[in-house]
PDB file of C-alpha atoms in Angstrom:
ATOM      1  CA  UNK C   1       3.940 -19.961  10.683  1.00 41.00           C
ATOM      2  CA  UNK C   2       1.605 -20.346   7.726  1.00 41.00           C
ATOM      3  CA  UNK C   3       2.835 -19.727   4.218  1.00 40.00           C
ATOM      4  CA  UNK C   4       1.662 -16.657   2.261  1.00 41.00           C
ATOM      5  CA  UNK C   5      -1.247 -17.390  -0.020  1.00 42.00           C
ATOM      6  CA  UNK C   6       0.809 -16.715  -3.155  1.00 41.00           C
ATOM      7  CA  UNK C   7       4.520 -17.083  -3.828  1.00 41.00           C
ATOM      8  CA  UNK C   8       6.545 -14.173  -5.209  1.00 40.00           C
ATOM      9  CA  UNK C   9       7.105 -15.885  -8.538  1.00 40.00           C
ATOM     10  CA  UNK C  10       3.420 -16.674  -8.983  1.00 36.00           C
ATOM     11  CA  UNK C  11       2.413 -13.140  -7.982  1.00 41.00           C
ATOM     12  CA  UNK C  12       4.833 -11.669 -10.498  1.00 39.00           C
ATOM     13  CA  UNK C  13       3.624 -13.971 -13.254  1.00 40.00           C
ATOM     14  CA  UNK C  14      -0.016 -13.131 -12.537  1.00 38.00           C
ATOM     15  CA  UNK C  15       0.726  -9.405 -12.497  1.00 43.00           C
ATOM     16  CA  UNK C  16       2.579  -9.574 -15.796  1.00 41.00           C
ATOM     17  CA  UNK C  17      -0.174 -11.634 -17.364  1.00 41.00           C
ATOM     18  CA  UNK C  18      -2.884  -9.206 -16.283  1.00 41.00           C
ATOM     19  CA  UNK C  19      -0.956  -6.207 -17.514  1.00 41.00           C
ATOM     20  CA  UNK C  20      -0.101  -7.796 -20.838  1.00 38.00           C
ATOM     21  CA  UNK C  21      -3.793  -8.205 -21.668  1.00 36.00           C
ATOM     22  CA  UNK C  22      -4.896  -5.301 -23.810  1.00 36.00           C
ATOM     23  CA  UNK C  23      -1.886  -3.157 -22.938  1.00 37.00           C
ATOM     24  CA  UNK C  24       0.715  -2.698 -25.646  1.00 35.00           C
ATOM     25  CA  UNK C  25       3.627  -0.276 -25.894  1.00 37.00           C
ATOM     26  CA  UNK C  26       1.349   2.590 -26.882  1.00 37.00           C
ATOM     27  CA  UNK C  27      -1.025   1.980 -23.986  1.00 42.00           C
ATOM     28  CA  UNK C  28      -4.000   2.245 -26.333  1.00 42.00           C
ATOM     29  CA  UNK C  29      -7.183   0.328 -25.512  1.00 41.00           C
ATOM     30  CA  UNK C  30     -10.370   0.504 -27.584  1.00 38.00           C
ATOM     31  CA  UNK C  31      -9.171   3.609 -29.413  1.00 45.00           C
ATOM     32  CA  UNK C  32      -8.195   5.490 -26.245  1.00 84.00           C
ATOM     33  CA  UNK C  33      -5.113   5.770 -24.100  1.00 95.00           C
ATOM     34  CA  UNK C  34      -4.428   3.769 -20.969  1.00 97.00           C
ATOM     35  CA  UNK C  35      -2.324   5.069 -18.104  1.00 98.00           C
ATOM     36  CA  UNK C  36      -0.909   2.188 -16.063  1.00 98.00           C
ATOM     37  CA  UNK C  37      -0.232   2.942 -12.413  1.00 98.00           C
ATOM     38  CA  UNK C  38       1.550   0.534 -10.083  1.00 98.00           C
ATOM     39  CA  UNK C  39       0.721   1.466  -6.495  1.00 98.00           C
ATOM     40  CA  UNK C  40       1.095   0.086  -2.979  1.00 97.00           C
ATOM     41  CA  UNK C  41      -1.953  -1.838  -1.783  1.00 95.00           C
ATOM     42  CA  UNK C  42      -2.584   0.726   0.939  1.00 96.00           C
ATOM     43  CA  UNK C  43      -3.311   3.307  -1.772  1.00 97.00           C
ATOM     44  CA  UNK C  44      -6.203   1.330  -3.248  1.00 97.00           C
ATOM     45  CA  UNK C  45      -9.075   3.524  -2.081  1.00 96.00           C
ATOM     46  CA  UNK C  46      -7.429   6.940  -2.462  1.00 97.00           C
ATOM     47  CA  UNK C  47      -5.814   6.240  -5.834  1.00 98.00           C
ATOM     48  CA  UNK C  48      -8.984   4.661  -7.229  1.00 98.00           C
ATOM     49  CA  UNK C  49     -10.749   7.915  -6.397  1.00 98.00           C
ATOM     50  CA  UNK C  50      -7.974   9.989  -7.975  1.00 98.00           C
ATOM     51  CA  UNK C  51      -8.054   7.742 -11.027  1.00 98.00           C
ATOM     52  CA  UNK C  52     -11.706   8.601 -11.593  1.00 98.00           C
ATOM     53  CA  UNK C  53     -10.899  12.287 -11.217  1.00 98.00           C
ATOM     54  CA  UNK C  54      -8.089  11.952 -13.761  1.00 98.00           C
ATOM     55  CA  UNK C  55     -10.300  10.138 -16.255  1.00 98.00           C
ATOM     56  CA  UNK C  56     -12.989  12.802 -15.906  1.00 97.00           C
ATOM     57  CA  UNK C  57     -10.515  15.503 -16.935  1.00 96.00           C
ATOM     58  CA  UNK C  58      -8.830  13.467 -19.696  1.00 96.00           C
ATOM     59  CA  UNK C  59     -11.339  12.382 -22.312  1.00 95.00           C
ATOM     60  CA  UNK C  60     -10.627   8.951 -23.773  1.00 95.00           C
ATOM     61  CA  UNK C  61      -8.069   8.078 -21.077  1.00 97.00           C
ATOM     62  CA  UNK C  62      -8.437   4.993 -18.889  1.00 98.00           C
ATOM     63  CA  UNK C  63      -6.416   4.646 -15.691  1.00 98.00           C
ATOM     64  CA  UNK C  64      -5.475   1.031 -14.993  1.00 98.00           C
ATOM     65  CA  UNK C  65      -4.151   0.198 -11.536  1.00 98.00           C
ATOM     66  CA  UNK C  66      -1.989  -2.651 -10.333  1.00 98.00           C
ATOM     67  CA  UNK C  67      -2.171  -2.625  -6.519  1.00 97.00           C
ATOM     68  CA  UNK C  68      -0.006  -4.894  -4.384  1.00 95.00           C
ATOM     69  CA  UNK C  69       2.977  -5.162  -2.069  1.00 94.00           C
ATOM     70  CA  UNK C  70       5.538  -2.518  -3.038  1.00 95.00           C
ATOM     71  CA  UNK C  71       8.413  -5.006  -3.237  1.00 94.00           C
ATOM     72  CA  UNK C  72       6.476  -7.247  -5.616  1.00 95.00           C
ATOM     73  CA  UNK C  73       5.496  -4.297  -7.802  1.00 97.00           C
ATOM     74  CA  UNK C  74       9.114  -3.128  -7.977  1.00 96.00           C
ATOM     75  CA  UNK C  75      10.115  -6.627  -9.055  1.00 96.00           C
ATOM     76  CA  UNK C  76       7.481  -6.647 -11.802  1.00 96.00           C
ATOM     77  CA  UNK C  77       8.689  -3.286 -13.125  1.00 96.00           C
ATOM     78  CA  UNK C  78      12.278  -4.524 -13.032  1.00 94.00           C
ATOM     79  CA  UNK C  79      11.251  -7.521 -15.110  1.00 95.00           C
ATOM     80  CA  UNK C  80       9.794  -5.273 -17.789  1.00 94.00           C
ATOM     81  CA  UNK C  81       6.105  -4.992 -16.931  1.00 94.00           C
ATOM     82  CA  UNK C  82       4.713  -1.936 -18.775  1.00 94.00           C
ATOM     83  CA  UNK C  83       4.031   0.826 -16.262  1.00 97.00           C
ATOM     84  CA  UNK C  84       3.771   4.594 -16.389  1.00 98.00           C
ATOM     85  CA  UNK C  85       3.699   5.538 -12.708  1.00 98.00           C
ATOM     86  CA  UNK C  86       5.008   3.842  -9.578  1.00 98.00           C
ATOM     87  CA  UNK C  87       3.830   4.827  -6.094  1.00 98.00           C
ATOM     88  CA  UNK C  88       5.563   2.921  -3.312  1.00 97.00           C
ATOM     89  CA  UNK C  89       5.033   2.648   0.435  1.00 96.00           C
ATOM     90  CA  UNK C  90       8.742   3.171   1.127  1.00 95.00           C
ATOM     91  CA  UNK C  91      11.756   4.993  -0.360  1.00 96.00           C
ATOM     92  CA  UNK C  92      13.841   1.800  -0.088  1.00 94.00           C
ATOM     93  CA  UNK C  93      11.492  -0.012  -2.458  1.00 95.00           C
ATOM     94  CA  UNK C  94      11.336   2.971  -4.784  1.00 97.00           C
ATOM     95  CA  UNK C  95      15.139   2.971  -5.107  1.00 95.00           C
ATOM     96  CA  UNK C  96      14.914  -0.465  -6.710  1.00 94.00           C
ATOM     97  CA  UNK C  97      13.084   1.210  -9.603  1.00 95.00           C
ATOM     98  CA  UNK C  98      14.082   4.864  -9.738  1.00 90.00           C
ATOM     99  CA  UNK C  99      16.506   7.223  -8.038  1.00 85.00           C
ATOM    100  CA  UNK C 100      14.257  10.192  -8.704  1.00 91.00           C
ATOM    101  CA  UNK C 101      10.930  10.454  -6.961  1.00 96.00           C
ATOM    102  CA  UNK C 102       8.852  12.753  -4.763  1.00 97.00           C
ATOM    103  CA  UNK C 103       7.370  11.915  -1.366  1.00 97.00           C
ATOM    104  CA  UNK C 104       3.656  12.674  -1.522  1.00 98.00           C
ATOM    105  CA  UNK C 105       2.360  11.299   1.796  1.00 98.00           C
ATOM    106  CA  UNK C 106       3.207   9.540   5.032  1.00 97.00           C
ATOM    107  CA  UNK C 107       1.437   6.681   6.782  1.00 97.00           C
ATOM    108  CA  UNK C 108       1.732   5.016  10.151  1.00 96.00           C
ATOM    109  CA  UNK C 109       0.638   1.725  11.641  1.00 97.00           C
ATOM    110  CA  UNK C 110      -2.304   0.963  13.897  1.00 97.00           C
ATOM    111  CA  UNK C 111      -3.385  -2.297  15.503  1.00 98.00           C
ATOM    112  CA  UNK C 112      -6.387  -3.681  13.654  1.00 98.00           C
ATOM    113  CA  UNK C 113      -8.754  -5.900  15.624  1.00 98.00           C
ATOM    114  CA  UNK C 114     -12.167  -7.377  14.773  1.00 97.00           C
ATOM    115  CA  UNK C 115     -15.065  -5.157  15.813  1.00 95.00           C
ATOM    116  CA  UNK C 116     -15.836  -7.367  18.833  1.00 95.00           C
ATOM    117  CA  UNK C 117     -12.121  -7.516  19.775  1.00 95.00           C
ATOM    118  CA  UNK C 118     -12.082 -11.098  21.145  1.00 95.00           C
ATOM    119  CA  UNK C 119      -8.429 -10.741  22.196  1.00 95.00           C
ATOM    120  CA  UNK C 120      -9.113  -7.643  24.301  1.00 96.00           C
ATOM    121  CA  UNK C 121      -6.211  -5.750  22.755  1.00 97.00           C
ATOM    122  CA  UNK C 122      -5.408  -2.251  24.031  1.00 96.00           C
ATOM    123  CA  UNK C 123      -1.684  -1.771  23.349  1.00 96.00           C
ATOM    124  CA  UNK C 124       1.183  -3.090  21.222  1.00 97.00           C
ATOM    125  CA  UNK C 125       2.597  -5.208  24.054  1.00 96.00           C
ATOM    126  CA  UNK C 126      -0.623  -7.246  24.046  1.00 97.00           C
ATOM    127  CA  UNK C 127       0.390  -8.737  20.693  1.00 97.00           C
ATOM    128  CA  UNK C 128       3.123 -10.725  22.453  1.00 96.00           C
ATOM    129  CA  UNK C 129       0.560 -12.772  24.392  1.00 95.00           C
ATOM    130  CA  UNK C 130       0.990 -16.452  23.388  1.00 92.00           C
ATOM    131  CA  UNK C 131      -2.768 -17.066  23.107  1.00 93.00           C
ATOM    132  CA  UNK C 132      -3.257 -14.249  20.617  1.00 96.00           C
ATOM    133  CA  UNK C 133      -3.300 -14.942  16.856  1.00 97.00           C
ATOM    134  CA  UNK C 134      -1.432 -12.059  15.215  1.00 98.00           C
ATOM    135  CA  UNK C 135      -0.810 -11.440  11.502  1.00 97.00           C
ATOM    136  CA  UNK C 136       1.629  -8.957   9.977  1.00 97.00           C
ATOM    137  CA  UNK C 137       3.131  -8.181   6.596  1.00 96.00           C
ATOM    138  CA  UNK C 138       6.265 -10.021   5.484  1.00 95.00           C
ATOM    139  CA  UNK C 139       9.445  -8.120   6.361  1.00 92.00           C
ATOM    140  CA  UNK C 140      10.389  -7.420   2.728  1.00 91.00           C
ATOM    141  CA  UNK C 141       7.139  -5.469   2.324  1.00 91.00           C
ATOM    142  CA  UNK C 142       7.145  -1.874   3.673  1.00 94.00           C
ATOM    143  CA  UNK C 143       4.320  -2.523   6.145  1.00 95.00           C
ATOM    144  CA  UNK C 144       6.274  -5.523   7.462  1.00 95.00           C
ATOM    145  CA  UNK C 145       9.472  -3.507   7.803  1.00 94.00           C
ATOM    146  CA  UNK C 146       7.509  -0.858   9.688  1.00 95.00           C
ATOM    147  CA  UNK C 147       6.032  -3.501  11.997  1.00 96.00           C
ATOM    148  CA  UNK C 148       9.525  -4.776  12.812  1.00 96.00           C
ATOM    149  CA  UNK C 149      10.622  -1.227  13.691  1.00 95.00           C
ATOM    150  CA  UNK C 150       7.561  -0.687  15.883  1.00 96.00           C
ATOM    151  CA  UNK C 151       8.092  -3.944  17.797  1.00 96.00           C
ATOM    152  CA  UNK C 152      11.749  -3.062  18.320  1.00 95.00           C
ATOM    153  CA  UNK C 153      10.835   0.418  19.588  1.00 94.00           C
ATOM    154  CA  UNK C 154       8.426  -1.109  22.086  1.00 94.00           C
ATOM    155  CA  UNK C 155      10.770  -3.931  23.094  1.00 95.00           C
ATOM    156  CA  UNK C 156       8.086  -6.429  22.129  1.00 94.00           C
ATOM    157  CA  UNK C 157       8.728  -9.896  20.695  1.00 95.00           C
ATOM    158  CA  UNK C 158       5.838 -11.230  18.624  1.00 95.00           C
ATOM    159  CA  UNK C 159       5.488 -14.603  16.915  1.00 95.00           C
ATOM    160  CA  UNK C 160       3.035 -13.959  14.072  1.00 96.00           C
ATOM    161  CA  UNK C 161       0.686 -16.669  12.949  1.00 96.00           C
ATOM    162  CA  UNK C 162       1.334 -15.599   9.354  1.00 96.00           C
ATOM    163  CA  UNK C 163       3.235 -13.031   7.316  1.00 96.00           C
ATOM    164  CA  UNK C 164       1.303 -11.670   4.370  1.00 96.00           C
ATOM    165  CA  UNK C 165       2.487 -10.186   1.075  1.00 92.00           C
ATOM    166  CA  UNK C 166       0.572  -6.919   1.432  1.00 93.00           C
ATOM    167  CA  UNK C 167      -1.368  -4.957   4.019  1.00 94.00           C
ATOM    168  CA  UNK C 168      -4.774  -5.757   2.511  1.00 95.00           C
ATOM    169  CA  UNK C 169      -4.180  -9.469   3.145  1.00 95.00           C
ATOM    170  CA  UNK C 170      -3.532  -8.716   6.813  1.00 97.00           C
ATOM    171  CA  UNK C 171      -6.650  -6.589   6.959  1.00 96.00           C
ATOM    172  CA  UNK C 172      -8.759  -9.304   5.344  1.00 96.00           C
ATOM    173  CA  UNK C 173      -7.729 -11.935   7.902  1.00 97.00           C
ATOM    174  CA  UNK C 174      -8.545  -9.627  10.788  1.00 97.00           C
ATOM    175  CA  UNK C 175     -11.843  -8.545   9.251  1.00 96.00           C
ATOM    176  CA  UNK C 176     -12.910 -12.179   8.739  1.00 96.00           C
ATOM    177  CA  UNK C 177     -12.020 -13.049  12.323  1.00 95.00           C
ATOM    178  CA  UNK C 178      -9.213 -15.354  11.218  1.00 96.00           C
ATOM    179  CA  UNK C 179      -6.816 -13.356  13.404  1.00 97.00           C
ATOM    180  CA  UNK C 180      -7.193 -11.570  16.722  1.00 97.00           C
ATOM    181  CA  UNK C 181      -5.050  -8.640  15.631  1.00 98.00           C
ATOM    182  CA  UNK C 182      -2.796  -7.358  12.877  1.00 97.00           C
ATOM    183  CA  UNK C 183      -0.639  -4.359  12.118  1.00 97.00           C
ATOM    184  CA  UNK C 184      -1.973  -2.308   9.221  1.00 97.00           C
ATOM    185  CA  UNK C 185      -1.729   1.286   8.085  1.00 96.00           C
ATOM    186  CA  UNK C 186      -4.045   3.869   9.593  1.00 96.00           C
ATOM    187  CA  UNK C 187      -5.545   4.489   6.140  1.00 95.00           C
ATOM    188  CA  UNK C 188      -6.417   0.808   5.692  1.00 95.00           C
ATOM    189  CA  UNK C 189      -8.095   0.566   9.082  1.00 96.00           C
ATOM    190  CA  UNK C 190     -10.126   3.650   8.239  1.00 95.00           C
ATOM    191  CA  UNK C 191     -11.203   2.190   4.896  1.00 93.00           C
ATOM    192  CA  UNK C 192     -12.336  -1.034   6.616  1.00 94.00           C
ATOM    193  CA  UNK C 193     -13.975   0.652   9.614  1.00 95.00           C
ATOM    194  CA  UNK C 194     -17.132  -1.419   9.114  1.00 95.00           C
ATOM    195  CA  UNK C 195     -15.202  -4.630   9.832  1.00 95.00           C
ATOM    196  CA  UNK C 196     -12.248  -3.682  12.031  1.00 97.00           C
ATOM    197  CA  UNK C 197     -11.273  -1.214  14.716  1.00 97.00           C
ATOM    198  CA  UNK C 198      -7.951   0.597  14.573  1.00 97.00           C
ATOM    199  CA  UNK C 199      -6.024   1.076  17.810  1.00 97.00           C
ATOM    200  CA  UNK C 200      -3.372   3.798  17.858  1.00 97.00           C
ATOM    201  CA  UNK C 201      -0.119   3.120  19.710  1.00 96.00           C
ATOM    202  CA  UNK C 202       2.746   5.532  20.502  1.00 96.00           C
ATOM    203  CA  UNK C 203       5.520   3.362  19.065  1.00 94.00           C
ATOM    204  CA  UNK C 204       4.063   3.912  15.584  1.00 95.00           C
ATOM    205  CA  UNK C 205       5.866   7.259  15.574  1.00 94.00           C
ATOM    206  CA  UNK C 206       9.133   5.311  15.264  1.00 93.00           C
ATOM    207  CA  UNK C 207       7.965   3.574  12.091  1.00 92.00           C
ATOM    208  CA  UNK C 208       6.313   6.194   9.895  1.00 95.00           C
ATOM    209  CA  UNK C 209       6.556   5.338   6.192  1.00 96.00           C
ATOM    210  CA  UNK C 210       7.235   7.912   3.479  1.00 97.00           C
ATOM    211  CA  UNK C 211       5.354   7.281   0.214  1.00 98.00           C
ATOM    212  CA  UNK C 212       7.274   8.295  -2.949  1.00 98.00           C
ATOM    213  CA  UNK C 213       5.875   8.515  -6.470  1.00 98.00           C
ATOM    214  CA  UNK C 214       7.522   8.776  -9.882  1.00 98.00           C
ATOM    215  CA  UNK C 215       6.605   9.023 -13.542  1.00 98.00           C
ATOM    216  CA  UNK C 216       8.778   6.200 -14.841  1.00 97.00           C
ATOM    217  CA  UNK C 217      11.537   7.155 -17.338  1.00 91.00           C
ATOM    218  CA  UNK C 218      10.356   4.642 -19.931  1.00 91.00           C
ATOM    219  CA  UNK C 219       6.638   5.263 -19.406  1.00 95.00           C
ATOM    220  CA  UNK C 220       4.615   4.417 -22.537  1.00 95.00           C
ATOM    221  CA  UNK C 221       2.392   7.392 -21.646  1.00 97.00           C
ATOM    222  CA  UNK C 222       5.042   9.795 -20.339  1.00 96.00           C
ATOM    223  CA  UNK C 223       2.973  12.992 -20.572  1.00 97.00           C
ATOM    224  CA  UNK C 224      -0.039  11.460 -18.855  1.00 98.00           C
ATOM    225  CA  UNK C 225       2.236   9.917 -16.221  1.00 98.00           C
ATOM    226  CA  UNK C 226       3.616  13.331 -15.262  1.00 97.00           C
ATOM    227  CA  UNK C 227       0.109  14.779 -15.151  1.00 98.00           C
ATOM    228  CA  UNK C 228      -1.097  12.014 -12.846  1.00 98.00           C
ATOM    229  CA  UNK C 229       1.846  12.627 -10.505  1.00 98.00           C
ATOM    230  CA  UNK C 230       0.960  16.316 -10.464  1.00 98.00           C
ATOM    231  CA  UNK C 231      -2.632  15.445  -9.531  1.00 98.00           C
ATOM    232  CA  UNK C 232      -1.403  13.380  -6.578  1.00 98.00           C
ATOM    233  CA  UNK C 233       0.849  16.238  -5.436  1.00 97.00           C
ATOM    234  CA  UNK C 234      -1.820  18.904  -5.946  1.00 97.00           C
ATOM    235  CA  UNK C 235      -4.042  20.320  -3.214  1.00 97.00           C
ATOM    236  CA  UNK C 236      -6.895  18.215  -4.593  1.00 97.00           C
ATOM    237  CA  UNK C 237      -4.849  15.026  -4.441  1.00 98.00           C
ATOM    238  CA  UNK C 238      -3.550  15.808  -0.978  1.00 97.00           C
ATOM    239  CA  UNK C 239      -7.099  16.403   0.277  1.00 97.00           C
ATOM    240  CA  UNK C 240      -8.141  12.942  -0.934  1.00 98.00           C
ATOM    241  CA  UNK C 241      -5.143  11.337   0.777  1.00 98.00           C
ATOM    242  CA  UNK C 242      -5.713  13.208   4.040  1.00 97.00           C
ATOM    243  CA  UNK C 243      -9.356  12.196   4.049  1.00 96.00           C
ATOM    244  CA  UNK C 244      -8.229   8.573   3.592  1.00 96.00           C
ATOM    245  CA  UNK C 245      -6.033   8.730   6.712  1.00 95.00           C
ATOM    246  CA  UNK C 246      -2.624   9.604   5.269  1.00 97.00           C
ATOM    247  CA  UNK C 247      -0.441  12.334   6.707  1.00 95.00           C
ATOM    248  CA  UNK C 248       0.986  15.146   4.552  1.00 93.00           C
ATOM    249  CA  UNK C 249       4.500  14.695   3.226  1.00 88.00           C
ATOM    250  CA  UNK C 250       5.540  17.940   4.916  1.00 74.00           C
ATOM    251  CA  UNK C 251       3.764  19.137   8.076  1.00 55.00           C
ATOM    252  CA  UNK C 252       1.998  22.448   7.830  1.00 46.00           C
TER     253      UNK C 252
END
């Protein structure tokens, strides 16, 4: 099993360093205000789009994102990294930061394979084949915890070639052909449709992740934080998330 490309301690240090640059207690940058949003890596495309929408309706406001594995982000916030909003890929990770949050979306896993699918993968059980190079998220990360649940539901034992610190790292290895298959969220496979193909599997229904969001109690930009959360929960925000491949928090 290969080691993740970056240790937890290094990842935390890098995140803190990046956030410290140009981001003081007031969140002001170049005369304007900066809203700092920590969000699960799987939200990269949808939240980047919503960030632009938010900036367009808030003159002088810049939305700065810190995307990564939810567990690592929670650790950074716990260590004092300045953040206004936290959007996690699991309630368990959110509880490490805040007991009050709202679920804004759901996401489920698919099997990602390179476009030419050299491993000829059609179902989850195929990932147990010894000649197949499979990558997944580390278990402490929500996408890794979901993968463990899915394998258990299918009665499949898989020996991954590597365990990555966030879903985008898994996706990258599959897209580059460095792995025959990987478990990623449906939204991530959709975003990388030019490089990978997503294969649905029934056991994913046993490992659906709720995504909670919160305006942090000590947010430097508390008013803006609440407004950003409202945008995510609004019909406009939900439309962006649905288009990206997420499922609504409440059916119907």
